[in-house]
Coordinates of C-alpha atoms in Angstrom, one line a residue:
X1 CA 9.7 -7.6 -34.7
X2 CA 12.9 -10.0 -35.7
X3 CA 12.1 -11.8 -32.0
X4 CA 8.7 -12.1 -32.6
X5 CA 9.0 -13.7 -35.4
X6 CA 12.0 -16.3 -34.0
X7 CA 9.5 -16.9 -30.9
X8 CA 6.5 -18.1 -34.1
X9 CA 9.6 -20.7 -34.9
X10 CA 10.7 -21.6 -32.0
X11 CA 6.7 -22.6 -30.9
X12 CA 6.1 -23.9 -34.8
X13 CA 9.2 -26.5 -34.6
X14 CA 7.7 -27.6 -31.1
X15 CA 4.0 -28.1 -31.8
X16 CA 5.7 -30.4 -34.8
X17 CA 8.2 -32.6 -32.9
X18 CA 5.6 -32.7 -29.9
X19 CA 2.7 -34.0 -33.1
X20 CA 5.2 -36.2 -34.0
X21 CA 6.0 -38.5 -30.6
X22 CA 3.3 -40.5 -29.9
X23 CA 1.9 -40.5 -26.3
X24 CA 4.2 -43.9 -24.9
X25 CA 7.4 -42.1 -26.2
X26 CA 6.1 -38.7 -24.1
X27 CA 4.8 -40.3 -20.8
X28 CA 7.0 -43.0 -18.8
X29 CA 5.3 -45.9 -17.5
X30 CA 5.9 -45.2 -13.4
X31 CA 4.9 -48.1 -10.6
X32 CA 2.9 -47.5 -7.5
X33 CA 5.7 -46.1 -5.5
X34 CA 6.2 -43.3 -7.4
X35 CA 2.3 -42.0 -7.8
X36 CA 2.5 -41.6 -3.6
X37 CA 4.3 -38.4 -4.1
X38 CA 2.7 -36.9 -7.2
X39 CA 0.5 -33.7 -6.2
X40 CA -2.6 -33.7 -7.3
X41 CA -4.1 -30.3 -8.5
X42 CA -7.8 -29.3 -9.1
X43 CA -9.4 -26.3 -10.8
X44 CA -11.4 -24.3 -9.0
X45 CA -14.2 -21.8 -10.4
X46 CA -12.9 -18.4 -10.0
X47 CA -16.4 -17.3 -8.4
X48 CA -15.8 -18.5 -5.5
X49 CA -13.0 -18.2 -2.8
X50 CA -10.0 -20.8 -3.2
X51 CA -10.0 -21.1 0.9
X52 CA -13.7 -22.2 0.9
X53 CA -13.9 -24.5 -2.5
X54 CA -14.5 -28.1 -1.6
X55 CA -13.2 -30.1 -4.3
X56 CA -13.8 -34.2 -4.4
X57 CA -11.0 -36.2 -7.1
X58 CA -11.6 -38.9 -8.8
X59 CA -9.7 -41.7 -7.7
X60 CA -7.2 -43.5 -9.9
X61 CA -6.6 -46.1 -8.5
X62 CA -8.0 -48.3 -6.0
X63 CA -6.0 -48.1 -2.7
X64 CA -6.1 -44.1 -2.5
X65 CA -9.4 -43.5 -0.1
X66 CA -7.6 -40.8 1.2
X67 CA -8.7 -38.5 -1.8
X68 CA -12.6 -39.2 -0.9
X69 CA -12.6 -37.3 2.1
X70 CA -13.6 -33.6 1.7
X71 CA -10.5 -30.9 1.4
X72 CA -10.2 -27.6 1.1
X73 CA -7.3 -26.3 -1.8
X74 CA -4.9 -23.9 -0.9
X75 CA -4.3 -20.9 -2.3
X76 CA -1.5 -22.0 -4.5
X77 CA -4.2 -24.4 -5.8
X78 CA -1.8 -27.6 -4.4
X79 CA -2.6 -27.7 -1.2
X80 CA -4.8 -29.7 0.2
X81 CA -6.3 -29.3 3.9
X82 CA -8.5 -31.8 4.8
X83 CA -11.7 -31.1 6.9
X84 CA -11.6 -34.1 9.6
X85 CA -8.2 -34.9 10.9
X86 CA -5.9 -38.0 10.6
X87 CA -6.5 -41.1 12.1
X88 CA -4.6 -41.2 15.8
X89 CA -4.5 -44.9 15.9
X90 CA -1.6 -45.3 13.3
X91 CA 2.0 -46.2 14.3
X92 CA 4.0 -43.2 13.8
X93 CA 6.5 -43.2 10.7
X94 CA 10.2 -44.0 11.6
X95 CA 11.5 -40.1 10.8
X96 CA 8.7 -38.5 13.1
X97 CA 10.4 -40.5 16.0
X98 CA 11.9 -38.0 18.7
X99 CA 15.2 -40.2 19.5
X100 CA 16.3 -37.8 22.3
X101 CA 14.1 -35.4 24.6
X102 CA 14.9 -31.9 24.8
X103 CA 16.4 -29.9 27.5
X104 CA 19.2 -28.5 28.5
X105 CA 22.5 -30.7 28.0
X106 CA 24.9 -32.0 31.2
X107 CA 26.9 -28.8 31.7
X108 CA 23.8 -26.7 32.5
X109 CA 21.1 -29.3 33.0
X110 CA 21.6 -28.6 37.3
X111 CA 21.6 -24.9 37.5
X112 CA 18.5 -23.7 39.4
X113 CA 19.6 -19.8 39.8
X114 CA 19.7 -17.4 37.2
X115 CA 23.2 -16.6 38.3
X116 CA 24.1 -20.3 38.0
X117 CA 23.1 -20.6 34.2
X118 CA 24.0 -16.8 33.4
X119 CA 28.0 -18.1 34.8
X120 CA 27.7 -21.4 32.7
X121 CA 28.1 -19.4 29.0
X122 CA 29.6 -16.1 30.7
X123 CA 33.2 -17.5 32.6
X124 CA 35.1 -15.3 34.6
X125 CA 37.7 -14.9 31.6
X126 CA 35.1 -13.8 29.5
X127 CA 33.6 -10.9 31.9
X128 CA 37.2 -10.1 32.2
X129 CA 37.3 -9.3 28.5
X130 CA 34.2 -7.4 28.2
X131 CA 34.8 -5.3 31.3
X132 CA 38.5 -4.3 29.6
X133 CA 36.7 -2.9 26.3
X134 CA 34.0 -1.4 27.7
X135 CA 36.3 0.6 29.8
X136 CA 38.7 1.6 27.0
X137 CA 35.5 2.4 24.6
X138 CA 34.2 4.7 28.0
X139 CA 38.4 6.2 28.0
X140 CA 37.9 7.4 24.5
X141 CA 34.6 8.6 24.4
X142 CA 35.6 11.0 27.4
X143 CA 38.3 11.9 25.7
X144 CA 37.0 13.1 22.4
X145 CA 34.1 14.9 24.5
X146 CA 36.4 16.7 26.9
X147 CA 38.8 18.1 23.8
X148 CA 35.7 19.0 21.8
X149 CA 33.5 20.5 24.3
X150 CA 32.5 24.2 23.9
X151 CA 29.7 24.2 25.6
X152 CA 31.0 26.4 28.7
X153 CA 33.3 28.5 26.9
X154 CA 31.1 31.8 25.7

């Protein structure tokens, strides 16, 4: 009950400092720049299906026709997939830019076998290694089974 009633304050002394700022001191003018990357979310009724709701927004301001072309919302209701896809005919944004193509690099890029690429990460020093574990993990495992075996001893 004592942190219900602390929760009543806390909301009380909010609704009057918020009532109290008027609405410059509460919103920041922001330039053009900045509106690019602010999400724009629309309610949808809850009769129909978020996936199929086609939602049209307003425009505010003049140079944004790319909110006039029908969407669909995601289900997070933030999402937006447009129906037609982007125009091809753009330059293509300096971080999208592939600066080198893939493949393999120079130690491997002649290998044509799969012997020839499985020896370029696999040296002889490292099969050497493996083959000396695996034969001391096999040493011990026959061990332990030959000391603890009563299998033909009735």
């Amino acid at each position: 009950m004592n942190n219900n009633l602390r929760d009543d304050s806390i909301a009380a002394a909010l609704l009057e400092e918020n009532e109290s700022l008027s609405d410059d001191e509460i919103f920041l003018p922001s330039s053009d720049d900045e509106s690019d990357h602010i999400s724009e979310a629309s309610e949808v009724p809850s009769d129909t299906d978020v996936e199929d709701a086609e939602i049209n927004i307003e425009p505010h301001s003049d140079d944004t026709t790319s909110t006039l072309q029908p969407f669909y919302l995601g289900k997070d209701g933030r999402t937006k997939w447009y129906k037609s896809p982007p125009r091809t005919d753009v330059r293509t944004r300096a971080e999208n830019l592939i600066t080198h193509l893939p493949g393999c690099k120079y130690a491997a890029r002649h290998k044509k076998t799969h012997q020839e690429c499985f020896e370029t990460f696999f040296t002889d020093e490292i099969v050497d290694i493996v083959l000396k574990n695996t034969n001391q993990k096999i040493s011990l495992r026959m061990e332990n089974s030959t000391s603890n075996s009563t299998y033909g001893e009735n």
